[in-house]
Amino acid sequence: MSNVIRYTAQKLVLCRPAAPAALHFQSYVTRAHPSPLPTAPIQDALQRLISEMDERHLHRSQRWENNKDKRVNQRSAYLTARGRPTHPSEEEVRKEAAEKEYRRMDE
């Protein structure tokens, strides 16, 4: 009887505790039955794309203006260090940045 108790106690000591539920994750996702992609009618998707186009343009143009000084400084430093004689000078880079606006990417 004591051998049975000793053997059971050894098994309990050697057993690792089960992983908590928070650490459990699924490491494999099957491709046999993929989850369906959300679908939308083409007309609705095109309408949403067109309506969001102006918002994207506004956001990009604001980013373009906010980062203008940094962009001009980086470009002029790069062209000064590595540019060929045919590349624009620092003054030309600054003049071009001041004159040219952001052009739309969605057109």
PDB file of C-alpha atoms in Angstrom:
ATOM      1  CA  MET A   1       0.000   0.000   0.000  1.00  0.00           C
ATOM      2  CA  SER A   2       2.787   2.416   0.833  1.00  0.00           C
ATOM      3  CA  ASN A   3       4.305   1.755  -2.597  1.00  0.00           C
ATOM      4  CA  VAL A   4       1.063   2.879  -4.237  1.00  0.00           C
ATOM      5  CA  ILE A   5       0.996   6.050  -2.163  1.00  0.00           C
ATOM      6  CA  ARG A   6       4.678   6.725  -2.885  1.00  0.00           C
ATOM      7  CA  TYR A   7       4.180   6.125  -6.604  1.00  0.00           C
ATOM      8  CA  THR A   8       1.138   8.432  -6.702  1.00  0.00           C
ATOM      9  CA  ALA A   9       3.011  11.120  -4.770  1.00  0.00           C
ATOM     10  CA  GLN A  10       5.945  10.919  -7.205  1.00  0.00           C
ATOM     11  CA  LYS A  11       3.576  11.298 -10.148  1.00  0.00           C
ATOM     12  CA  LEU A  12       1.959  14.324  -8.538  1.00  0.00           C
ATOM     13  CA  VAL A  13       5.352  15.939  -7.890  1.00  0.00           C
ATOM     14  CA  LEU A  14       6.586  15.275 -11.403  1.00  0.00           C
ATOM     15  CA  CYS A  15       3.436  16.502 -13.102  1.00  0.00           C
ATOM     16  CA  ARG A  16       3.593  20.030 -14.403  1.00  0.00           C
ATOM     17  CA  PRO A  17       0.686  22.278 -13.586  1.00  0.00           C
ATOM     18  CA  ALA A  18      -1.675  23.068 -16.408  1.00  0.00           C
ATOM     19  CA  ALA A  19      -1.100  26.365 -18.182  1.00  0.00           C
ATOM     20  CA  PRO A  20      -3.460  29.126 -17.109  1.00  0.00           C
ATOM     21  CA  ALA A  21      -6.118  30.137 -19.593  1.00  0.00           C
ATOM     22  CA  ALA A  22      -4.513  33.557 -20.143  1.00  0.00           C
ATOM     23  CA  LEU A  23      -1.330  31.967 -21.520  1.00  0.00           C
ATOM     24  CA  HIS A  24      -3.087  29.537 -23.790  1.00  0.00           C
ATOM     25  CA  PHE A  25      -3.155  30.500 -27.429  1.00  0.00           C
ATOM     26  CA  GLN A  26      -3.810  28.738 -30.679  1.00  0.00           C
ATOM     27  CA  SER A  27      -0.564  28.348 -32.565  1.00  0.00           C
ATOM     28  CA  TYR A  28      -2.064  27.005 -35.779  1.00  0.00           C
ATOM     29  CA  VAL A  29      -4.887  28.451 -37.811  1.00  0.00           C
ATOM     30  CA  THR A  30      -6.376  26.113 -40.336  1.00  0.00           C
ATOM     31  CA  ARG A  31      -6.561  27.125 -43.959  1.00  0.00           C
ATOM     32  CA  ALA A  32      -8.962  24.335 -44.793  1.00  0.00           C
ATOM     33  CA  HIS A  33     -11.987  26.319 -43.623  1.00  0.00           C
ATOM     34  CA  PRO A  34     -10.998  29.996 -43.567  1.00  0.00           C
ATOM     35  CA  SER A  35     -13.231  32.527 -41.949  1.00  0.00           C
ATOM     36  CA  PRO A  36     -15.279  34.353 -44.570  1.00  0.00           C
ATOM     37  CA  LEU A  37     -14.182  37.831 -45.610  1.00  0.00           C
ATOM     38  CA  PRO A  38     -16.663  40.606 -45.036  1.00  0.00           C
ATOM     39  CA  THR A  39     -18.414  41.504 -48.242  1.00  0.00           C
ATOM     40  CA  ALA A  40     -19.988  44.732 -49.338  1.00  0.00           C
ATOM     41  CA  PRO A  41     -21.812  45.619 -52.523  1.00  0.00           C
ATOM     42  CA  ILE A  42     -19.502  47.159 -55.098  1.00  0.00           C
ATOM     43  CA  GLN A  43     -21.569  50.328 -55.380  1.00  0.00           C
ATOM     44  CA  ASP A  44     -21.379  50.933 -51.615  1.00  0.00           C
ATOM     45  CA  ALA A  45     -17.641  50.253 -51.568  1.00  0.00           C
ATOM     46  CA  LEU A  46     -17.010  52.723 -54.403  1.00  0.00           C
ATOM     47  CA  GLN A  47     -19.184  55.346 -52.733  1.00  0.00           C
ATOM     48  CA  ARG A  48     -17.271  54.945 -49.459  1.00  0.00           C
ATOM     49  CA  LEU A  49     -13.952  55.179 -51.309  1.00  0.00           C
ATOM     50  CA  ILE A  50     -14.960  58.398 -53.037  1.00  0.00           C
ATOM     51  CA  SER A  51     -16.343  59.952 -49.861  1.00  0.00           C
ATOM     52  CA  GLU A  52     -13.137  59.184 -47.913  1.00  0.00           C
ATOM     53  CA  MET A  53     -10.881  60.515 -50.678  1.00  0.00           C
ATOM     54  CA  ASP A  54     -11.131  64.138 -49.525  1.00  0.00           C
ATOM     55  CA  GLU A  55     -10.403  63.167 -45.916  1.00  0.00           C
ATOM     56  CA  ARG A  56      -7.266  61.306 -46.979  1.00  0.00           C
ATOM     57  CA  HIS A  57      -6.129  64.239 -49.114  1.00  0.00           C
ATOM     58  CA  LEU A  58      -6.616  66.676 -46.249  1.00  0.00           C
ATOM     59  CA  HIS A  59      -4.719  64.435 -43.820  1.00  0.00           C
ATOM     60  CA  ARG A  60      -1.823  63.931 -46.255  1.00  0.00           C
ATOM     61  CA  SER A  61      -1.577  67.625 -47.097  1.00  0.00           C
ATOM     62  CA  GLN A  62      -1.452  68.510 -43.386  1.00  0.00           C
ATOM     63  CA  ARG A  63       1.318  65.955 -42.849  1.00  0.00           C
ATOM     64  CA  TRP A  64       3.125  67.334 -45.916  1.00  0.00           C
ATOM     65  CA  GLU A  65       3.061  70.855 -44.485  1.00  0.00           C
ATOM     66  CA  ASN A  66       3.933  69.781 -40.934  1.00  0.00           C
ATOM     67  CA  ASN A  67       7.003  67.848 -42.115  1.00  0.00           C
ATOM     68  CA  LYS A  68       8.140  70.315 -44.779  1.00  0.00           C
ATOM     69  CA  ASP A  69      11.109  71.749 -42.861  1.00  0.00           C
ATOM     70  CA  LYS A  70      12.410  68.334 -41.876  1.00  0.00           C
ATOM     71  CA  ARG A  71      11.960  66.998 -45.422  1.00  0.00           C
ATOM     72  CA  VAL A  72      13.731  69.982 -46.991  1.00  0.00           C
ATOM     73  CA  ASN A  73      16.614  69.776 -44.520  1.00  0.00           C
ATOM     74  CA  GLN A  74      17.068  66.050 -45.117  1.00  0.00           C
ATOM     75  CA  ARG A  75      16.952  66.432 -48.890  1.00  0.00           C
ATOM     76  CA  SER A  76      19.365  69.351 -48.973  1.00  0.00           C
ATOM     77  CA  ALA A  77      21.798  67.537 -46.620  1.00  0.00           C
ATOM     78  CA  TYR A  78      21.625  64.409 -48.764  1.00  0.00           C
ATOM     79  CA  LEU A  79      22.169  66.300 -52.025  1.00  0.00           C
ATOM     80  CA  THR A  80      25.009  68.311 -50.488  1.00  0.00           C
ATOM     81  CA  ALA A  81      26.767  65.150 -49.332  1.00  0.00           C
ATOM     82  CA  ARG A  82      26.041  62.780 -52.220  1.00  0.00           C
ATOM     83  CA  GLY A  83      24.536  64.822 -55.016  1.00  0.00           C
ATOM     84  CA  ARG A  84      25.995  65.219 -58.473  1.00  0.00           C
ATOM     85  CA  PRO A  85      26.635  68.625 -59.992  1.00  0.00           C
ATOM     86  CA  THR A  86      23.392  68.309 -61.980  1.00  0.00           C
ATOM     87  CA  HIS A  87      21.293  67.878 -58.832  1.00  0.00           C
ATOM     88  CA  PRO A  88      19.576  70.942 -57.360  1.00  0.00           C
ATOM     89  CA  SER A  89      21.394  73.079 -54.835  1.00  0.00           C
ATOM     90  CA  GLU A  90      20.122  73.780 -51.328  1.00  0.00           C
ATOM     91  CA  GLU A  91      18.587  77.082 -52.414  1.00  0.00           C
ATOM     92  CA  GLU A  92      16.786  75.399 -55.301  1.00  0.00           C
ATOM     93  CA  VAL A  93      15.428  72.710 -52.988  1.00  0.00           C
ATOM     94  CA  ARG A  94      14.059  75.318 -50.574  1.00  0.00           C
ATOM     95  CA  LYS A  95      12.588  77.375 -53.420  1.00  0.00           C
ATOM     96  CA  GLU A  96      10.886  74.317 -54.899  1.00  0.00           C
ATOM     97  CA  ALA A  97       9.422  73.361 -51.504  1.00  0.00           C
ATOM     98  CA  ALA A  98       8.053  76.868 -51.015  1.00  0.00           C
ATOM     99  CA  GLU A  99       6.477  77.032 -54.482  1.00  0.00           C
ATOM    100  CA  LYS A 100       5.052  73.553 -54.940  1.00  0.00           C
ATOM    101  CA  GLU A 101       2.017  72.347 -53.047  1.00  0.00           C
ATOM    102  CA  TYR A 102       1.128  68.821 -52.132  1.00  0.00           C
ATOM    103  CA  ARG A 103      -0.330  67.033 -55.136  1.00  0.00           C
ATOM    104  CA  ARG A 104      -3.213  64.642 -54.795  1.00  0.00           C
ATOM    105  CA  MET A 105      -2.379  60.955 -54.729  1.00  0.00           C
ATOM    106  CA  ASP A 106      -5.897  59.641 -55.361  1.00  0.00           C
ATOM    107  CA  GLU A 107      -6.388  61.151 -58.782  1.00  0.00           C
TER     108      GLU A 107
END
